[in-house]
Coordinates of C-alpha atoms in Angstrom, one line a residue:
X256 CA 0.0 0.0 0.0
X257 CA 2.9 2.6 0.6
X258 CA 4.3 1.5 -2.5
X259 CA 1.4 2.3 -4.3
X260 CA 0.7 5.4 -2.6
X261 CA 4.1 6.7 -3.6
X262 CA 3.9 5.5 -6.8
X263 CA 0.6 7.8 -7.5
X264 CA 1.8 10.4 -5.4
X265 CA 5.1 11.0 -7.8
X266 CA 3.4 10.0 -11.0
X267 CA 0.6 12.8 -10.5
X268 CA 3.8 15.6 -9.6
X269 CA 5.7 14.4 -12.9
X270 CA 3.0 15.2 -14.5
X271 CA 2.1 18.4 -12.3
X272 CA 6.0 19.2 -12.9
X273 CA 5.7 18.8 -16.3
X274 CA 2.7 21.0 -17.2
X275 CA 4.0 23.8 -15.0
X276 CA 7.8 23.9 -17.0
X277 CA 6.2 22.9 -20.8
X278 CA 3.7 26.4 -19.3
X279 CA 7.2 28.7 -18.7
X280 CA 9.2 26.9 -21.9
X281 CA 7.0 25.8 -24.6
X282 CA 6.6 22.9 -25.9
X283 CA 10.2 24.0 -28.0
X284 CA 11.8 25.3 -25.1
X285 CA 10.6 22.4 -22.8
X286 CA 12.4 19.7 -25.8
X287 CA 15.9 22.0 -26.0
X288 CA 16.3 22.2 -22.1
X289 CA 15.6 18.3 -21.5
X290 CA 17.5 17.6 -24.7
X291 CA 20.1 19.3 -22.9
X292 CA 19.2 18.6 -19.0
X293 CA 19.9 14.9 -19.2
X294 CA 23.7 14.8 -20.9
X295 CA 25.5 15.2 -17.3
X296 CA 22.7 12.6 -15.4
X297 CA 24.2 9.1 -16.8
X298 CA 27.8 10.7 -15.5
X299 CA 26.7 11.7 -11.7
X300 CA 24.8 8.4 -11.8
X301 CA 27.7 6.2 -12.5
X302 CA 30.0 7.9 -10.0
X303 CA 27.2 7.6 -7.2
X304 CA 26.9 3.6 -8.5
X305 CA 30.9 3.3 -8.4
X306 CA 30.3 4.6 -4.7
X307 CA 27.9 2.4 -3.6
X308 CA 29.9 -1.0 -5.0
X309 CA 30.5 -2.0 -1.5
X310 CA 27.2 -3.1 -0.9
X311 CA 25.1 -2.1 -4.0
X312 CA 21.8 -0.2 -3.1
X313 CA 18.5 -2.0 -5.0
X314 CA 17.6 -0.5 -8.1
X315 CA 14.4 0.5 -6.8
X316 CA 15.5 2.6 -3.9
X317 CA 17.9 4.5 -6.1
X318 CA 14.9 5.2 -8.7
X319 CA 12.8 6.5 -5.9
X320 CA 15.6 8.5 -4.6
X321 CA 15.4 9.8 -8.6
X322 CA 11.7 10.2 -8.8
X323 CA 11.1 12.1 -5.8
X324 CA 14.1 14.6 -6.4
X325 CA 12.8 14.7 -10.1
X326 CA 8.8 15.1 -9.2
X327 CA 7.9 15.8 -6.0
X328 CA 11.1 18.0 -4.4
X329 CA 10.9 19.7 -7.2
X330 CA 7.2 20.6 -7.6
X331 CA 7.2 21.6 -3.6
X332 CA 9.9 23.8 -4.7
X333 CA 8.7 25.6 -7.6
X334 CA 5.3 26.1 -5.7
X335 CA 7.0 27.3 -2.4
X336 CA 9.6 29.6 -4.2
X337 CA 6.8 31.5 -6.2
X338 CA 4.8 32.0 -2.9
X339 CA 7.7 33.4 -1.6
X340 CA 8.6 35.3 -4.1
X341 CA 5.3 37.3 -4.0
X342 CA 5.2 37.6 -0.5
X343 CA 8.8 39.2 -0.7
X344 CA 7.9 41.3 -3.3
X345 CA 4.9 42.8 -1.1
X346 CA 7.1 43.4 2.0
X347 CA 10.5 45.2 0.0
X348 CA 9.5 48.6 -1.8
X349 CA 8.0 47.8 -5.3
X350 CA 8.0 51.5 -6.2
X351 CA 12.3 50.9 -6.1
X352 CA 13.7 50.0 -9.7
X353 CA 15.6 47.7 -7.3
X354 CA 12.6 46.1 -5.5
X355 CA 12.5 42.7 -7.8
X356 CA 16.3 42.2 -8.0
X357 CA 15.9 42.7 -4.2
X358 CA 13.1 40.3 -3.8
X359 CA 14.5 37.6 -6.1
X360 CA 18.2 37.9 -4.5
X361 CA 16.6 37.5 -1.1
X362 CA 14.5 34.7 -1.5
X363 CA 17.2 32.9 -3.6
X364 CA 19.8 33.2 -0.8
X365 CA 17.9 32.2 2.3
X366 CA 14.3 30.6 1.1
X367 CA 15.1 28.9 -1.9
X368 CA 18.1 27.2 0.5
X369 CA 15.5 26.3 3.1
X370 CA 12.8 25.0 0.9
X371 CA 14.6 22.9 -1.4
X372 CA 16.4 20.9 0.7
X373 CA 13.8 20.4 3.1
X374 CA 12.3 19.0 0.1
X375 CA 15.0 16.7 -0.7
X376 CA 15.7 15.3 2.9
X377 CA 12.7 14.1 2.7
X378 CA 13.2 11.2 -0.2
X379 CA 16.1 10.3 2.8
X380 CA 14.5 10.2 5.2
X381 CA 11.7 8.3 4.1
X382 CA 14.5 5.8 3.3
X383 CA 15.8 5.9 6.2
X384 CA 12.6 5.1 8.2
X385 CA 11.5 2.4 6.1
X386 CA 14.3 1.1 4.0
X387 CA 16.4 0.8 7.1
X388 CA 17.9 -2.3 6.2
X389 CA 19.4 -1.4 3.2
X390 CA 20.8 1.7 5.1
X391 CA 24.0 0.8 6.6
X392 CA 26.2 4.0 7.0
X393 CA 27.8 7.3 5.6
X394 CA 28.6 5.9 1.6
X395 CA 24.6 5.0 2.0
X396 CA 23.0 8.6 3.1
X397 CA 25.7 10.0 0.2
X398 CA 24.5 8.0 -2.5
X399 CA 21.0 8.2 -1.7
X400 CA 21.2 11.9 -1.3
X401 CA 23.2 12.7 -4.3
X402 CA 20.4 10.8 -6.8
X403 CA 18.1 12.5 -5.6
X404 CA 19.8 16.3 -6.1
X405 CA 20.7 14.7 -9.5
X406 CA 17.1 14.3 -10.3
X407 CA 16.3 17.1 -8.5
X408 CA 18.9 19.4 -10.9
X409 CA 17.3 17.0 -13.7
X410 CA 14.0 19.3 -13.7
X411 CA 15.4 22.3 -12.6
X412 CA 17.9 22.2 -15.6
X413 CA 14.9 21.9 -18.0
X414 CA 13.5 24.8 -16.5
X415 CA 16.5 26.9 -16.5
X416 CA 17.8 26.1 -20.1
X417 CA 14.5 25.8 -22.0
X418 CA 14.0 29.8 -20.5
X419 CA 17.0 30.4 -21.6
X420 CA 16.5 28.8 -25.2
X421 CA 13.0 30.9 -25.0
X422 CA 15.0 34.2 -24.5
X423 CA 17.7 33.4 -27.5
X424 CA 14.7 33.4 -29.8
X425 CA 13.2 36.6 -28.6
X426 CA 16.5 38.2 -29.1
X427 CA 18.0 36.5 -32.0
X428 CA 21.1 35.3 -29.6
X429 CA 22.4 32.1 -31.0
X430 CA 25.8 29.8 -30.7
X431 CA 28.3 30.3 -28.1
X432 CA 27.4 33.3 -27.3
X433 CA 23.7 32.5 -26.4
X434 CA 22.2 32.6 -22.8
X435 CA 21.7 28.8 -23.4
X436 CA 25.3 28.0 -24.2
X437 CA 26.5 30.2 -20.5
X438 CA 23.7 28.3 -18.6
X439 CA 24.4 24.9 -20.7
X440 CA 28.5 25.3 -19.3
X441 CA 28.0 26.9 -15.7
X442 CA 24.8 24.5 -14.7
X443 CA 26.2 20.9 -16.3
X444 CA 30.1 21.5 -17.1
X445 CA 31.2 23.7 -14.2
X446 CA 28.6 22.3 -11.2
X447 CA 26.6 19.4 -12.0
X448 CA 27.8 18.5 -8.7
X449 CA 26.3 21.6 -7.4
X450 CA 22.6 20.2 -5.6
X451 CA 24.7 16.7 -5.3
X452 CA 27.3 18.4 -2.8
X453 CA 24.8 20.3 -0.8
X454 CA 22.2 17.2 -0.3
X455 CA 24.8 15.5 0.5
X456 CA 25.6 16.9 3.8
X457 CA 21.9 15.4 4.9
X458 CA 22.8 12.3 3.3
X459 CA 26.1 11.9 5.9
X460 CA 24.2 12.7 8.7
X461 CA 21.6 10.4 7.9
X462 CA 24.9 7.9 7.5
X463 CA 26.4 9.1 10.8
X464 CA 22.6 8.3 12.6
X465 CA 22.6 5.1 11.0
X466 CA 26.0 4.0 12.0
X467 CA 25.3 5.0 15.7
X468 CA 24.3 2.5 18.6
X469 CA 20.8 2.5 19.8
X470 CA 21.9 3.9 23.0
X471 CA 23.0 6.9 21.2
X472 CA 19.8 8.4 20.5
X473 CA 20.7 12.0 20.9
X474 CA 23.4 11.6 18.2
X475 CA 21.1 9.6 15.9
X476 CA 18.7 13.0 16.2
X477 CA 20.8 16.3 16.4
X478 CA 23.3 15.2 13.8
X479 CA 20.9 14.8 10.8
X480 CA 19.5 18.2 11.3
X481 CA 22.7 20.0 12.0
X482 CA 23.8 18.3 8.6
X483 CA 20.7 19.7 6.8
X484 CA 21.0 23.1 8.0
X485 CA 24.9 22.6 6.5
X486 CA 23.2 22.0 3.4
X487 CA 21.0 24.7 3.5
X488 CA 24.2 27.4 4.4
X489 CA 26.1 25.8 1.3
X490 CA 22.9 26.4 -0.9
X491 CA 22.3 29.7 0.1
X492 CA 26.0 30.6 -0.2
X493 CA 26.3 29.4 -3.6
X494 CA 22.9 31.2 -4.6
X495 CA 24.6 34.5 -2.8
X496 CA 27.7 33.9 -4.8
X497 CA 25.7 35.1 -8.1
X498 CA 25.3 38.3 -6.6
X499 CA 28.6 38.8 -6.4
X500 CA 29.8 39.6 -10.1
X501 CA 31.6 37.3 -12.1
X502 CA 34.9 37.3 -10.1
X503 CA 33.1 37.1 -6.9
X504 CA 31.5 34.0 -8.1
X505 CA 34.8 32.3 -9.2
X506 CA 36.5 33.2 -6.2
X507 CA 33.4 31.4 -4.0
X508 CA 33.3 28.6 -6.9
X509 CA 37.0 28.4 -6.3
X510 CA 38.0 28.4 -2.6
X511 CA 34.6 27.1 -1.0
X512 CA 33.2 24.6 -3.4
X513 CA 35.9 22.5 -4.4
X514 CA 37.3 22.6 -1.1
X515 CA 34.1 21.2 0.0
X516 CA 33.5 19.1 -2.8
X517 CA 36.9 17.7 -2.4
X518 CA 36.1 17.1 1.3
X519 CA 33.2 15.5 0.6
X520 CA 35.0 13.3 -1.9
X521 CA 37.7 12.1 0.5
X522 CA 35.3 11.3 3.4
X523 CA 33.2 9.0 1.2
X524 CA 35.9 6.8 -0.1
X525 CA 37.7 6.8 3.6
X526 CA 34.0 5.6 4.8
X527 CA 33.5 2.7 2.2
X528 CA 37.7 1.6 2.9
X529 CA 36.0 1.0 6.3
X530 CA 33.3 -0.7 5.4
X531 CA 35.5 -3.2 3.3
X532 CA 37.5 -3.5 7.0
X533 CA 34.1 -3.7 8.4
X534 CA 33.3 -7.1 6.0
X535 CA 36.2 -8.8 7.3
X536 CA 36.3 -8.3 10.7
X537 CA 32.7 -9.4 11.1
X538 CA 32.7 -12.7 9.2
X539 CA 35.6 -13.8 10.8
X540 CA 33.3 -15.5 13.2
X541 CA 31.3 -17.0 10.6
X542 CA 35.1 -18.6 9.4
X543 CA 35.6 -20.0 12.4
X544 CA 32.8 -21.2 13.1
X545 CA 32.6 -23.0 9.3
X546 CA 30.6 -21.3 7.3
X547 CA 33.2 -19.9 5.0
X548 CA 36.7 -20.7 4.1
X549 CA 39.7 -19.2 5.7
X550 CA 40.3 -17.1 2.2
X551 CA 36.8 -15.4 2.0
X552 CA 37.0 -12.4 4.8
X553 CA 40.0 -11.5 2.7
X554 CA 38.7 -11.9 -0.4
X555 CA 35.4 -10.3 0.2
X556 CA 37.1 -7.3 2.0
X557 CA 38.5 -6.1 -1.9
X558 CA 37.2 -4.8 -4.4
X559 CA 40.5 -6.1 -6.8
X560 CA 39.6 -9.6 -5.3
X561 CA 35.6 -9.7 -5.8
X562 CA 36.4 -8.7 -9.4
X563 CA 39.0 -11.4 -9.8
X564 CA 36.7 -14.0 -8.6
X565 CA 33.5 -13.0 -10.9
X566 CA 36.2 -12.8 -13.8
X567 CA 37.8 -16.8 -12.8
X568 CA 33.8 -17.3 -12.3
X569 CA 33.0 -16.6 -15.6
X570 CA 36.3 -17.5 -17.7
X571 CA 35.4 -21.1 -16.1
X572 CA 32.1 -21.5 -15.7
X573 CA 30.6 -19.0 -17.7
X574 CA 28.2 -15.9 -17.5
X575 CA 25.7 -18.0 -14.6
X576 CA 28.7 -19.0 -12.5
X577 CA 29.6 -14.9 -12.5
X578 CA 26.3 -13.8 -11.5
X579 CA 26.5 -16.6 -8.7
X580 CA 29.9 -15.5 -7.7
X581 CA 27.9 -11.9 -7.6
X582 CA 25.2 -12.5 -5.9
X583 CA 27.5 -14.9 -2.9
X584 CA 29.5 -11.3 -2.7
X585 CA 26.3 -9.5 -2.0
X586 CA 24.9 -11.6 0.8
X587 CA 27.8 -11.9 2.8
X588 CA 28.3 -7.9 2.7
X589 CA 24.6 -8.0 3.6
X590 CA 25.5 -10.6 6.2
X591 CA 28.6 -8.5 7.8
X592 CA 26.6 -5.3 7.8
X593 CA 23.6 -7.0 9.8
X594 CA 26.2 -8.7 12.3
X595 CA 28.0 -4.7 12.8
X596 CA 24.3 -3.8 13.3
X597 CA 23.3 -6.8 16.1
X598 CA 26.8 -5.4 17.6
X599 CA 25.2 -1.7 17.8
X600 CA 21.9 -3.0 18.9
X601 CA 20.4 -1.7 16.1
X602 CA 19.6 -4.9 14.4
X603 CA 15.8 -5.5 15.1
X604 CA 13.8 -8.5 16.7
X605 CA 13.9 -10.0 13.1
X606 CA 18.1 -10.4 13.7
X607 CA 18.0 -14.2 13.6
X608 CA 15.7 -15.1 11.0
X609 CA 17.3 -12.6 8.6
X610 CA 20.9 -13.9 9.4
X611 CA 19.5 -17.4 8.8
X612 CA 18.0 -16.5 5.6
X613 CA 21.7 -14.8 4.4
X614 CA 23.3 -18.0 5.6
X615 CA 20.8 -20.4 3.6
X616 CA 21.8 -18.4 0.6
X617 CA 25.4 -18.7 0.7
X618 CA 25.4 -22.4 1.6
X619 CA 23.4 -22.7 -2.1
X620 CA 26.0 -20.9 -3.8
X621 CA 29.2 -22.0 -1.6
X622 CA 30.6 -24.6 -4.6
X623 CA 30.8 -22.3 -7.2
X624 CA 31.9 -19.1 -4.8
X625 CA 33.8 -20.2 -2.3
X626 CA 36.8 -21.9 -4.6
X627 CA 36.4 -18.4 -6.6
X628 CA 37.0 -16.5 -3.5
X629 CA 39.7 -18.9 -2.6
X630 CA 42.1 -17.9 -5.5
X631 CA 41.0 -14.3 -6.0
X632 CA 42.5 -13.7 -2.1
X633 CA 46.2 -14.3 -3.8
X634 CA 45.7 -10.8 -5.0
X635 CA 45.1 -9.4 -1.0
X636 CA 48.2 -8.6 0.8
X637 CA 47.1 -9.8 4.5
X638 CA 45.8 -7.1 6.2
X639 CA 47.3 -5.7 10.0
X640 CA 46.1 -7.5 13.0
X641 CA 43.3 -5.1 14.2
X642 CA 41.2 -5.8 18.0
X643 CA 37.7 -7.9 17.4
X644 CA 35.0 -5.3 17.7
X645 CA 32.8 -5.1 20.6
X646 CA 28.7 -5.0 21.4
X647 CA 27.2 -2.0 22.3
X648 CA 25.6 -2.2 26.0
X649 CA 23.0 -4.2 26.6
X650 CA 22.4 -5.2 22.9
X651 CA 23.5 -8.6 22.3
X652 CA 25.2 -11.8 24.1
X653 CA 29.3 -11.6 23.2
X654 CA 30.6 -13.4 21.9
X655 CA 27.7 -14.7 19.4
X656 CA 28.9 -17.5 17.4
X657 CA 26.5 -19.3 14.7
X658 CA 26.5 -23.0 14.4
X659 CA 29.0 -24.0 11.9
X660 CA 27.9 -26.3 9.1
X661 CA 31.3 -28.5 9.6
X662 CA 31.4 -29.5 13.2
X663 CA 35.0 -27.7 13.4
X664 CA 36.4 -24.7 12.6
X665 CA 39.6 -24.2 10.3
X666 CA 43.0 -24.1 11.1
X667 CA 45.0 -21.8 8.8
X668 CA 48.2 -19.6 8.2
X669 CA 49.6 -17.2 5.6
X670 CA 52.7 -17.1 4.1
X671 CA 54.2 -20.5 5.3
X672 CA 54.1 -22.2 1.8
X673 CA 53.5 -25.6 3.7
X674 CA 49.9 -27.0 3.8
X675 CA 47.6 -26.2 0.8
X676 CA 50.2 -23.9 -1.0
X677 CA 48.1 -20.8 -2.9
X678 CA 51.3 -19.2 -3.5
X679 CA 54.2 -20.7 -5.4
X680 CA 58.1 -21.3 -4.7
X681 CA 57.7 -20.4 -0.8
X682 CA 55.8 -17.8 -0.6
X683 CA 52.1 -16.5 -1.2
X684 CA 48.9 -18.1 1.0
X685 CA 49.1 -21.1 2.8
X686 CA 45.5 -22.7 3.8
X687 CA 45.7 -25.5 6.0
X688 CA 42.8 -27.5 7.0
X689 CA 42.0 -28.9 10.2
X690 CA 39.4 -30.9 8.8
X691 CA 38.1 -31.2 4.8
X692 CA 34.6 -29.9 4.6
X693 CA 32.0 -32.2 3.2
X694 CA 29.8 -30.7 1.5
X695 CA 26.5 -32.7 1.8
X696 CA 22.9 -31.7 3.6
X697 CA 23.0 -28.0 4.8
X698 CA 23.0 -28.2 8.3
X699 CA 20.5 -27.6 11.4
X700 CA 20.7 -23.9 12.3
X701 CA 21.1 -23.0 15.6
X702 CA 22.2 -19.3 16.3
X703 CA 22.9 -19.1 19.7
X704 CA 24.9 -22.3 20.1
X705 CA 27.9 -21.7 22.4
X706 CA 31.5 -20.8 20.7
X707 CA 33.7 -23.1 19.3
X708 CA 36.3 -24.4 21.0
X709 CA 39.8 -22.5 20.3
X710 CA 41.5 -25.3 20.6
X711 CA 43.0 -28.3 20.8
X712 CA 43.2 -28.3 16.7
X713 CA 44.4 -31.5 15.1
X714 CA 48.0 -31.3 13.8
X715 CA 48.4 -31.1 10.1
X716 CA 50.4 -33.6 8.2
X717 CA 53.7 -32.1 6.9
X718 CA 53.4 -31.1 3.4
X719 CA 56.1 -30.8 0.2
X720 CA 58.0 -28.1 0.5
X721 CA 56.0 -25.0 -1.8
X722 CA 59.0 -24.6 -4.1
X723 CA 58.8 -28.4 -5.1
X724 CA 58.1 -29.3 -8.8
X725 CA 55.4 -31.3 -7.6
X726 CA 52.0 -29.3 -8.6
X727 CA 50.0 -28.7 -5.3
X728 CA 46.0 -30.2 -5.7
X729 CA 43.8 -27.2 -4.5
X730 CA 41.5 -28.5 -1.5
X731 CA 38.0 -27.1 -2.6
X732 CA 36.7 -28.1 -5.8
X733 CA 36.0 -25.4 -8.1
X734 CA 32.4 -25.9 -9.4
X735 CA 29.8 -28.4 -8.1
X736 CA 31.2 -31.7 -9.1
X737 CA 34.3 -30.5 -11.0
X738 CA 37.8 -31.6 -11.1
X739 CA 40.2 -30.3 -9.1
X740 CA 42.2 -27.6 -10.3
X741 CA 45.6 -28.2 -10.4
X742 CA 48.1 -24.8 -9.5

């Protein structure tokens, strides 16, 4: 039912939206600006979606996120701004020649601000309250917030260029020169980042109130809206900036925005290098306890490695066994952010059932995956020895170990070139295992078995020596029923 209802509710402002701009443009207009509107969307797009490759958003929260920036922020705006506008215009002196500039300068620098990115918090928050599983942290309130400011900028780009094509034909203006030409190159060559940047100072305090415990409620509240008014100060200081001559505007474009910009920039990628650190640290207990293989937290904590293992996937096995190798990547992010959550007491009473369901979908696509995994992690160099992370208060037994599927967990070491040898002539990854897994029935789940035991492990039988010329037998089958690859 709320899926409907926001369907009809955007679908009737589109089409609001759309009557009000083909109104102000003309039909010709209206074709030139969104002609012209939608060159720089598939660009912000993709580098939102090269963001977000951590742990992907679903297509259909991203095309909301579009929609409502596109439709309904946008028609709030126009609406609000004009009634502003005209109450403006009654309160400043009409009878001064500068009583309009006035009017529209004011309500550009301090309402416009206010109104439009009320507008667009909203497609986040709404998100936020009801998508909150797919809302994990900082990269998340960033990318949500900057497709919506891209759709957002999508209509208002329409708007803005299809007057401007209007005014070229009343004045016989046309090529570089022409108004449409300026606004084409400051609006979508110099700052198509522009409404991106500013929403997306809501978007990391959404991320910051996401990532917080549940004991932490005052953060989880004051930060959002102090990050909202931040991107109401940035709007209304790059609305001022126009004000301020050409010059003034570069010098404002030059030593605010980009610093800013570049901020913004740097904080994201830092955020999503922690949330690969993030994916190993918390399926570490699912290793041990024998859901995965000793290579996977590795693996799954790069980016280099989970593309290796879709290419191995799909050189091997072909296009299926890629999207397989795909899909295992996704639930086990899934899985790690949901365990980070549990930790934070954040998780919800449907914890165990949802971490049952990511674990029944991993054990169906563990042959083909797993083996993938196992030689992509060549490509890691092992990471630094970091402390286990700990439960919030009061939110969850520690620590909370899952019932392995093998009755054991794995013994295993790096570098030794004994055992299982992943590396050749000495050196590389060496996986030793305590006991083979045999892959038959998946196993009864019990979530809040007691933790393994760390010990005592059974010895390993001494291996060859890794530089012998004897070719070492990889332990895990690649592919259900495959040979054994030989390295």
């Amino acid at each position: 039912m709320r899926a409907t209802a926001l369907t009809g509710l955007l679908s009737l402002s589109g089409l609001i939206i759309l009557a009000l701009v083909r109104e102000q443009t003309g039909t010709k207009g209206f074709l030139v600006g969104l002609g012209l509107a939608v060159l720089p969307v598939p660009l912000i797009i993709a580098v939102f979606r090269w963001l977000d490759r951590v742990d992907p958003k679903p297509w259909r929260n991203l095309a909301f996120a579009f929609a409502w920036g596109a439709c309904a922020a946008t028609l709030v705006a126009l609406i609000a701004n004009g009634f502003a506008t005209e109450w403006l215009m009654t309160t400043v002196d009409s009878s001064s020649p500068t009583g309009q500039a006035d009017a529209d300068t004011w309500g550009a620098t301090f309402i416009a601000p206010f109104v439009e990115e009320s507008a667009k918090a909203a497609a986040v928050l709404l998100l936020f309250l009801f998508r909150r599983r797919d809302f994990n942290g900082l990269v998340d309130g960033v990318v949500v917030a900057g497709i919506t400011a891209t759709g957002f900028a999508f209509t208002e780009n329409i708007l803005y260029l299809g007057s401007a094509f209007v005014s070229d034909q009343t004045l016989g203006y046309s090529g570089i020169r022409s108004t449409t030409a300026a606004t084409f190159f400051i609006r979508a060559v110099m700052s198509p980042f522009a409404h991106p940047l500013f929403t997306a100072m809501t978007g990391v305090g959404f991320g910051i109130a996401a990532a917080a415990a549940r004991h932490q409620r005052v953060r989880r509240v004051l930060i959002p809206i102090a990050m909202l008014l931040t991107a109401m100060v940035l709007h209304g200081v790059w609305n001022g900036s126009a004000t301020l001559g050409g010059y003034g505007f570069l010098i404002v474009y030059a030593l605010f925005m980009v610093p800013m910009f570049g901020l913004l920039t740097w904080l994201t990628l830092w955020s999503r290098t922690k949330e690969l650190r993030t994916i190993r640290e918390q399926l570490a207990a699912y290793q041990a306890a024998g859901w995965l293989t000793p290579p996977e937290p590795l693996a799954l904590s790069s980016m280099r490695a989970r593309g290796i293992a879709r290419d191995l996937a799909r050189r091997t096995h072909g296009a299926a066994a890629a999207r397989t190798v795909g899909e295992y990547t996704a639930f086990a992010t899934s899985l790690a952010f949901l365990r980070r959550r549990a930790y934070r007491g954040t998780a919800g009473p449907d914890f165990t059932t949802h971490e049952k369901e990511l674990l029944d979908r991993l054990w169906e696509r563990r042959e083909t995956a797993q083996p993938a995994l196992a030689h992509a992690a060549l490509s890691v160099p092992l990471p630094r020895p970091r402390q286990a992370p700990r439960p919030a208060p009061g939110t969850m037994p520690a620590p909370f170990w899952p019932a392995g599927p093998y009755g054991g967990g794995y013994a295993y070491d790096y570098g030794t070139g004994q055992g299982y040898g992943y590396g050749g002539h000495g050196s590389g990854y060496g996986y030793g295992y305590a006991a083979q897994p045999q892959y038959g029935a998946q196993p009864t789940y019990a979530p809040w078995g007691a933790p393994p035991p760390q010990g005592p492990q059974q010895p390993r039988t001494p291996q060859p020596p890794a530089n012998s010329a004897t070719p070492h037998t990889s332990p895990v089958p690649y592919g259900p029923g495959g040979p054994e690859s030989r390295l």
